[in-house]
Coordinates of C-alpha atoms in Angstrom, one line a residue:
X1 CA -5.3 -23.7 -7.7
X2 CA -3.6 -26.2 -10.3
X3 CA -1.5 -28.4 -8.4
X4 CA 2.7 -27.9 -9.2
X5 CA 4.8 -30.2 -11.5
X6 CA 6.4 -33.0 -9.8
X7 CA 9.7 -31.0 -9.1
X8 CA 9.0 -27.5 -9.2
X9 CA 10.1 -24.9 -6.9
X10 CA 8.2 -23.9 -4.3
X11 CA 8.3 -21.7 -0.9
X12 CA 6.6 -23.2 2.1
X13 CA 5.4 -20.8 4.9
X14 CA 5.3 -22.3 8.2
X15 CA 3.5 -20.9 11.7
X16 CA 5.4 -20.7 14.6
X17 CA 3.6 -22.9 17.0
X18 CA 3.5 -19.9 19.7
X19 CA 2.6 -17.2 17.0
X20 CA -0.8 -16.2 17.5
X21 CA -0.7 -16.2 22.0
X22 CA 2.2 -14.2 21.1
X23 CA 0.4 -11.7 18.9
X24 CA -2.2 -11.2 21.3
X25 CA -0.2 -10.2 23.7
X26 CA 1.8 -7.7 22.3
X27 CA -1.7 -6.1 20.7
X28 CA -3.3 -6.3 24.9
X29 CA -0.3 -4.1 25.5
X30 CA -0.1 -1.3 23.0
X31 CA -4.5 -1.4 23.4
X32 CA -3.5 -0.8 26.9
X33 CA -1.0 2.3 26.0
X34 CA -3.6 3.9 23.3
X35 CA -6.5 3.4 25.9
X36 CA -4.1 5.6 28.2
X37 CA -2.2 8.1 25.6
X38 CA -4.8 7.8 22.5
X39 CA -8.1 6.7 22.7
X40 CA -9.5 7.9 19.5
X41 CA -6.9 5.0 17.7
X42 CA -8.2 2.2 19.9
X43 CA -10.9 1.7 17.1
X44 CA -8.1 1.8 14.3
X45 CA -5.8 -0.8 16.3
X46 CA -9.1 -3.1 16.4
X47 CA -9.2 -2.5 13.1
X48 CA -6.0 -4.0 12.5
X49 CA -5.7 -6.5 15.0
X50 CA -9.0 -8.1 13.1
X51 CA -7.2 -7.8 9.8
X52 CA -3.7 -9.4 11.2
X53 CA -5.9 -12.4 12.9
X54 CA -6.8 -13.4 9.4
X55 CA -3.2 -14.6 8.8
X56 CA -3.2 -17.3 11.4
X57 CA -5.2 -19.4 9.3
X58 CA -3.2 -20.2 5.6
X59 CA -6.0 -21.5 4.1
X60 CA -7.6 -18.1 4.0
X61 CA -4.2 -16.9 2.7
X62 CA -4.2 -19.8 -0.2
X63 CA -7.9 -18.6 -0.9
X64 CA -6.8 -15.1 -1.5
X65 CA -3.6 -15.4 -3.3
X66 CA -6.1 -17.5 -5.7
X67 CA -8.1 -14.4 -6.1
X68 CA -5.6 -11.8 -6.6
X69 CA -4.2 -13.6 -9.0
X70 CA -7.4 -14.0 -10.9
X71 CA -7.9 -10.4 -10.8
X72 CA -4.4 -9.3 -11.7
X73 CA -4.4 -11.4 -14.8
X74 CA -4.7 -7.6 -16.8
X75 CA -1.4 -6.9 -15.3
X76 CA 0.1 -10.1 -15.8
X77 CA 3.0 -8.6 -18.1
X78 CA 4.0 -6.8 -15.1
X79 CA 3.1 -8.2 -12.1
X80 CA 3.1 -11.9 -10.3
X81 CA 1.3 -13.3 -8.0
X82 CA 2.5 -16.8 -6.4
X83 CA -0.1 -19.4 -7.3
X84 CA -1.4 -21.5 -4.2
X85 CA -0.6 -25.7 -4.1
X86 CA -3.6 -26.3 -2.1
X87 CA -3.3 -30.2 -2.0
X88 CA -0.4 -29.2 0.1
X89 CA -2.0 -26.1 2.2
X90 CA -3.4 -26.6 5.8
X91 CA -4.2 -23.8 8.4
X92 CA -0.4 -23.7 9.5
X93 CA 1.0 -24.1 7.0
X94 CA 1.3 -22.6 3.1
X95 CA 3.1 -23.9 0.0
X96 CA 3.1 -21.8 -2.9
X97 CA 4.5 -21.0 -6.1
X98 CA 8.4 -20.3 -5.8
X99 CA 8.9 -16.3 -7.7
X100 CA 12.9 -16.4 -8.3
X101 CA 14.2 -12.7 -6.9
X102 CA 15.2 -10.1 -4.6
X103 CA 13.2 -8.2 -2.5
X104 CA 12.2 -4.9 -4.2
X105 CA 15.2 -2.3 -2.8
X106 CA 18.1 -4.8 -3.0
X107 CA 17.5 -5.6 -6.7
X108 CA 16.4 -2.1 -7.9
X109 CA 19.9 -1.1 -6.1
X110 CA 21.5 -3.9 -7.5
X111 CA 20.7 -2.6 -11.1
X112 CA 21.9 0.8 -10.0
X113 CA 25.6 -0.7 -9.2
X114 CA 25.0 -2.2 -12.5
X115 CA 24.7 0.8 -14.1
X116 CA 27.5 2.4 -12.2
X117 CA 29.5 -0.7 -13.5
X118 CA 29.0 0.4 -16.9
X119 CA 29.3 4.5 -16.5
X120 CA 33.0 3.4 -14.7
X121 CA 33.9 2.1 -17.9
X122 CA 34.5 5.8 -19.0
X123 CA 36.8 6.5 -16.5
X124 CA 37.2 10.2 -14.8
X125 CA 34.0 11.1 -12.8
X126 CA 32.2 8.5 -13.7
X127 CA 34.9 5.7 -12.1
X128 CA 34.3 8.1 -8.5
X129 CA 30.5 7.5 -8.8
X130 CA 31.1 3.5 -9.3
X131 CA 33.3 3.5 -6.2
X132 CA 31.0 5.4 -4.4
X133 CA 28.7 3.1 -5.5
X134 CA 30.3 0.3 -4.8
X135 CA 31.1 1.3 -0.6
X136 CA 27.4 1.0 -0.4
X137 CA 27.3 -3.1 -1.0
X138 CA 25.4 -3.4 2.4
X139 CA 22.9 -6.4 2.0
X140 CA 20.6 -3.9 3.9
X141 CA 18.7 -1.1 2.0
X142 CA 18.2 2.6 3.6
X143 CA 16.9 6.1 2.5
X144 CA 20.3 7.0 3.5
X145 CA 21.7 4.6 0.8
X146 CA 18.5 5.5 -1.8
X147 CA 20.8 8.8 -1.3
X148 CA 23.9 8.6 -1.9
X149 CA 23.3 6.3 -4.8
X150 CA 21.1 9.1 -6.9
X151 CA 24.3 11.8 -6.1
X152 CA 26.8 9.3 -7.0
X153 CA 24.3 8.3 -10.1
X154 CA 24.4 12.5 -11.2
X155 CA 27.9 12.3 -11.2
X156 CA 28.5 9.2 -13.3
X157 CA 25.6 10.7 -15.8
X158 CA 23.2 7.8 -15.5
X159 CA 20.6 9.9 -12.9
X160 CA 18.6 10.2 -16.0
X161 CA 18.0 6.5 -17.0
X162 CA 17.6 5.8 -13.0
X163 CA 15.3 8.1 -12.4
X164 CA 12.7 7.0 -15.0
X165 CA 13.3 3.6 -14.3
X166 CA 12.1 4.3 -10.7
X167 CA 9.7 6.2 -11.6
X168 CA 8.1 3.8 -13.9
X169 CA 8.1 0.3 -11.8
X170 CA 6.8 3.2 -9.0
X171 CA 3.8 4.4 -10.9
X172 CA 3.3 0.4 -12.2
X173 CA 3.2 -0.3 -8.5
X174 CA 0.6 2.1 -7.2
X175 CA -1.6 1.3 -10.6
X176 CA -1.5 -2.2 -10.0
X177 CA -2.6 -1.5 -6.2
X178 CA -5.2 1.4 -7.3
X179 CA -7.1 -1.3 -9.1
X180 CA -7.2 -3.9 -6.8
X181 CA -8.5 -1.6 -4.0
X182 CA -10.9 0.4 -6.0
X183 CA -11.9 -1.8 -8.8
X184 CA -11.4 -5.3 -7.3
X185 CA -11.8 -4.7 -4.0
X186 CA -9.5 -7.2 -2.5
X187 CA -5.9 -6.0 -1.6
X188 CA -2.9 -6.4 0.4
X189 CA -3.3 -4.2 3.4
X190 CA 0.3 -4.5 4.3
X191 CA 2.9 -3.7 1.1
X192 CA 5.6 -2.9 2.4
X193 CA 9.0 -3.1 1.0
X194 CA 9.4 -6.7 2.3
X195 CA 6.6 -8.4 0.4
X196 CA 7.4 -6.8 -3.0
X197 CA 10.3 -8.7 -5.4
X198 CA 12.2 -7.6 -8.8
X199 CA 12.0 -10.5 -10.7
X200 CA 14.9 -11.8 -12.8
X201 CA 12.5 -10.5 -16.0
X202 CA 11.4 -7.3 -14.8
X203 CA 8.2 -8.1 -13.5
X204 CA 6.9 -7.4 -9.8
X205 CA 6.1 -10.3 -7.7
X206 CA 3.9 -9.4 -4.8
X207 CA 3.9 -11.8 -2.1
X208 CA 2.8 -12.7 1.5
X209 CA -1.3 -12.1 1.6
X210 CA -2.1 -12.9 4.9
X211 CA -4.0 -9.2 5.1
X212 CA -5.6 -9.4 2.4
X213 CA -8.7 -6.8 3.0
X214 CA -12.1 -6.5 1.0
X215 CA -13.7 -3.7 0.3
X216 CA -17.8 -3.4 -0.7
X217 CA -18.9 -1.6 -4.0
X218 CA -20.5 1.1 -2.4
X219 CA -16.9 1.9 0.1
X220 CA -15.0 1.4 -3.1
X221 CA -17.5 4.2 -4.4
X222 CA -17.0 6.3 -1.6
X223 CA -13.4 6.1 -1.8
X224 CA -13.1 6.7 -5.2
X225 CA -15.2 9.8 -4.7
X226 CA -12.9 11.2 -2.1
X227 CA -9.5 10.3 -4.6
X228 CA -11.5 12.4 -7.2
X229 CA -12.3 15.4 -4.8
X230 CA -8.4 15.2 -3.6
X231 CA -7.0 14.8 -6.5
X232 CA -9.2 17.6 -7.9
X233 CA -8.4 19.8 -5.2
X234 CA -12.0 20.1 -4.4
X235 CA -11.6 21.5 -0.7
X236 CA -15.7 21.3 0.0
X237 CA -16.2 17.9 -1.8
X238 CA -13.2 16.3 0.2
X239 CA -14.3 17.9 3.6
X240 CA -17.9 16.1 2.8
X241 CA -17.0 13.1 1.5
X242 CA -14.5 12.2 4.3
X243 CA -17.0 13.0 6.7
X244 CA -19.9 10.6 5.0
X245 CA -17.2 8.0 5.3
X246 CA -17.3 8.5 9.0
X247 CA -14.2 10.0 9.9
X248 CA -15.1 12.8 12.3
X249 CA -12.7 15.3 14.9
X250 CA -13.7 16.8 18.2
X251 CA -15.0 20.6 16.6
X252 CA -15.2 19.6 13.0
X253 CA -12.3 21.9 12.4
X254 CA -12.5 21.9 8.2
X255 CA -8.9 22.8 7.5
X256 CA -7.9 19.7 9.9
X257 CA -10.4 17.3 8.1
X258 CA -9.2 18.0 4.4
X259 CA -5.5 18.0 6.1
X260 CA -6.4 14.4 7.3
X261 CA -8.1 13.5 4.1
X262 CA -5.2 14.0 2.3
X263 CA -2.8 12.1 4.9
X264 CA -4.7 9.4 5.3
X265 CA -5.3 8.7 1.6
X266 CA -3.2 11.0 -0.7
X267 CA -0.3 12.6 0.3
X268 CA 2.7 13.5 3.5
X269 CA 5.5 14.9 1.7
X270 CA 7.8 17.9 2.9
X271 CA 6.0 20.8 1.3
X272 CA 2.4 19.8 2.9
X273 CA 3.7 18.7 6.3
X274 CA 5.4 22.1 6.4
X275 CA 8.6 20.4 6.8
X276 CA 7.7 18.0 9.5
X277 CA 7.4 14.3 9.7
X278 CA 4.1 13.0 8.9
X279 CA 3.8 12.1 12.2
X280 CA 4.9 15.2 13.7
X281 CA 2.7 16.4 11.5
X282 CA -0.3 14.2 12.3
X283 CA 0.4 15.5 15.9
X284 CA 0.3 18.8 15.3
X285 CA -3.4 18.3 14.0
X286 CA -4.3 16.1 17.0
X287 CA -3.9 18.7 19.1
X288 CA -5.6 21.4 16.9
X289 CA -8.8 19.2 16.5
X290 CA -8.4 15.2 18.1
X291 CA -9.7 12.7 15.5
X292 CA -13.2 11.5 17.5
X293 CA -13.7 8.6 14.8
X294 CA -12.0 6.3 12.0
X295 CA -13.9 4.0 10.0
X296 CA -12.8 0.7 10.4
X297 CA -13.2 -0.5 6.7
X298 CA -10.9 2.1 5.5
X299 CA -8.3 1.7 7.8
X300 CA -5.7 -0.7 5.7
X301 CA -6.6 1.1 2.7
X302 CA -5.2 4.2 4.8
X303 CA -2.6 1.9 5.4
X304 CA -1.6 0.9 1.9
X305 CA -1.5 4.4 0.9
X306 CA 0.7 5.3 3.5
X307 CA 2.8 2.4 2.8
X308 CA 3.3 3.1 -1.1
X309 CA 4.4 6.3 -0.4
X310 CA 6.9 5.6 1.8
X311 CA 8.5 3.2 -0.9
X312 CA 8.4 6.2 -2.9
X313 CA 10.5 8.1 -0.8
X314 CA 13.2 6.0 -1.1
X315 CA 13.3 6.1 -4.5
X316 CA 13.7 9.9 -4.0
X317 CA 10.2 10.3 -5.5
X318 CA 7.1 12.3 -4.0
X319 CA 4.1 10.6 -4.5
X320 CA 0.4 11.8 -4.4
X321 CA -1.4 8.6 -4.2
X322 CA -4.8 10.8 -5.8
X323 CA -3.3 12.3 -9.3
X324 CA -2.5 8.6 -9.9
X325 CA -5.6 6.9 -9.0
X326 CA -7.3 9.3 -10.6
X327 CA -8.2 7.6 -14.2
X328 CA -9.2 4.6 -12.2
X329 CA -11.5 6.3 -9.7
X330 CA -13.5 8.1 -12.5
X331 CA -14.3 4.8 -14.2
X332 CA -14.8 3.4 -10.7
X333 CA -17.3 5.6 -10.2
X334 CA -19.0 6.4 -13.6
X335 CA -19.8 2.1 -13.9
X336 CA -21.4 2.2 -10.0
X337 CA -23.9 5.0 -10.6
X338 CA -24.4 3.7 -14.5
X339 CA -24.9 -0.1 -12.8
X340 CA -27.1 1.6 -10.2
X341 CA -29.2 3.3 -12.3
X342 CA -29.9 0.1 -14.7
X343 CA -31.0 -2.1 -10.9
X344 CA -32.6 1.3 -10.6
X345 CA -34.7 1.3 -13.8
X346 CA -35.0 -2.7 -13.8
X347 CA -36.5 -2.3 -10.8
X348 CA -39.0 0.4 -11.6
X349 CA -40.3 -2.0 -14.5
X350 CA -40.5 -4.6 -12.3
X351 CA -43.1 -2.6 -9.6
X352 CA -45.0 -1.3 -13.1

């Protein structure tokens, strides 16, 4: 990475001396409750234990934030990636590119007030939205808030422009993550709220990398496959796919394997949790068919999925993680059989 100018702005991550004892710990515990309560996940917690081990060691943080960015250079009018000052990078600690903003909910609620602001203006209904607007000035961000900010945002007549403003920097979002797990193969495992920034020019600045995952061309392949059978709604193809991937219950139950398809990868809102809470709903499957095994290589891609829906939520939108991965999954798949076939044939001439 290309060293900062002499008086730039940077942010410097630092590792608390105790951090990684710590860790360990706390993961010996909960291993010890899912070995008791829920044995099927013990793989799945390995799975991410591995993944969060990676971030006690910033140079393979450094290394990957290098990487991304490379990779998200086609999104680059959209997106930002902190660039790595690795003349000043060890293994505990990380200096990095400084991206000036707020994290993702504060300043898309901050441009909501500042539309409310505006709509006030008017006077009448519209001054009652601002001020209801305006009691919400907590520097903390809940679905509860999301809320009351879309009613009062009806009332003062700007629901419209918020609603597709949300919706667009939500479908960016999940586009920008569909191609770096299917097409790159190298994503954040963990994007949550926290480690996604508006930037003072619109752009998305996607930070903190330490679980960073990487995914094969072949389990992009298969993975792509089973976005195209969900988002298809091709029952057979996603009850075999998911099961070549490895996922497997105790009787095989097929309605409980597409339901799990689709949580794990797709989808968890009201309508196809029949009005439970995912996990509620998760639940209600475990004890209908319990999950025998989960692939460890598609566990923070599970995650990531999950995670970009839940931002959704608090936008107040529902979002099926296969209708918009869709495009890219096709092309994701028509280039590995086309490549495949061309080693295939290259291959063939070569025995000749």
């Amino acid at each position: 990475g290309e060293e900062e100018e002499e008086g730039a702005e940077v942010a410097v991550k630092v590792m608390y001396p105790e951090a990684k004892k710590l860790f360990r710990s706390d993961l010996n515990t909960m291993r010890k409750f899912f070995k008791l309560a829920q044995p099927e996940y013990v793989a799945v917690l390995d799975e991410i234990e591995k993944q969060f081990l990676t971030e006690f060691d910033y140079r393979a943080e450094a290394q990957a934030l290098l990487d991304v960015g490379k990779n998200m250079q086609r999104y680059a009018k959209h997106v930002a990636v902190p660039r790595p000052v690795l003349g000043l990078t060890t293994d505990r600690v990380l200096v990095m590119e400084y991206l000036p903003g707020s994290k993702v909910l504060v300043g898309f609620r901050e441009r909501y007030l500042s539309l409310f602001a505006t709509a006030a203006a008017g006077g009448g209904k519209e001054t009652v939205a601002a001020a209801a607007a305006a009691d919400m000035r907590s520097p903390i961000m809940t679905a509860t808030d999301i809320g009351v900010l879309y009613r009062a945002a009806v009332r003062a007549k700007t629901a419209f422009h918020a609603k597709r403003h949300s919706k667009k920097l939500m479908r960016r979002l999940v586009a920008v993550h569909g191609h770096q797990v299917l097409v790159d193969g190298c994503f954040n495992g963990d994007p949550h709220p926290g480690n996604i920034l508006l930037l003072g020019d619109g752009r998305l600045g996607l930070v903190d990398w330490g679980q960073c995952k990487r995914l094969s061309a072949s389990e992009r392949k298969d993975l792509a496959e089973l976005v195209l059978a969900m988002a298809d709604g091709d029952r057979p193809r996603i009850i075999e796919k998911f099961v070549e991937m490895g996922f497997t219950t105790k009787y095989m139950d097929e309605d409980v394997i597409e339901a799990m398809a689709h949580l794990y990868f797709n989808k968890d809102d009201d309508e196809f949790c029949g009005y439970m809470s995912p996990q509620l709903f998760l639940e209600s499957l475990q004890k209908r068919d319990p999950v025998k095994t989960v692939p460890d290589q598609f566990v923070m891609a599970s995650r990531a999925s999950s995670l970009l829906r839940g931002l959704g939520y608090f936008f107040g939108l529902k979002v099926h993680i296969a209708k918009e991965w869709r495009p890219i999954a096709q092309a994701v798949v028509d280039d590995y059989y086309k490549t495949h076939k061309a080693s295939s044939g290259v291959a063939e001439v070569a025995q000749v």
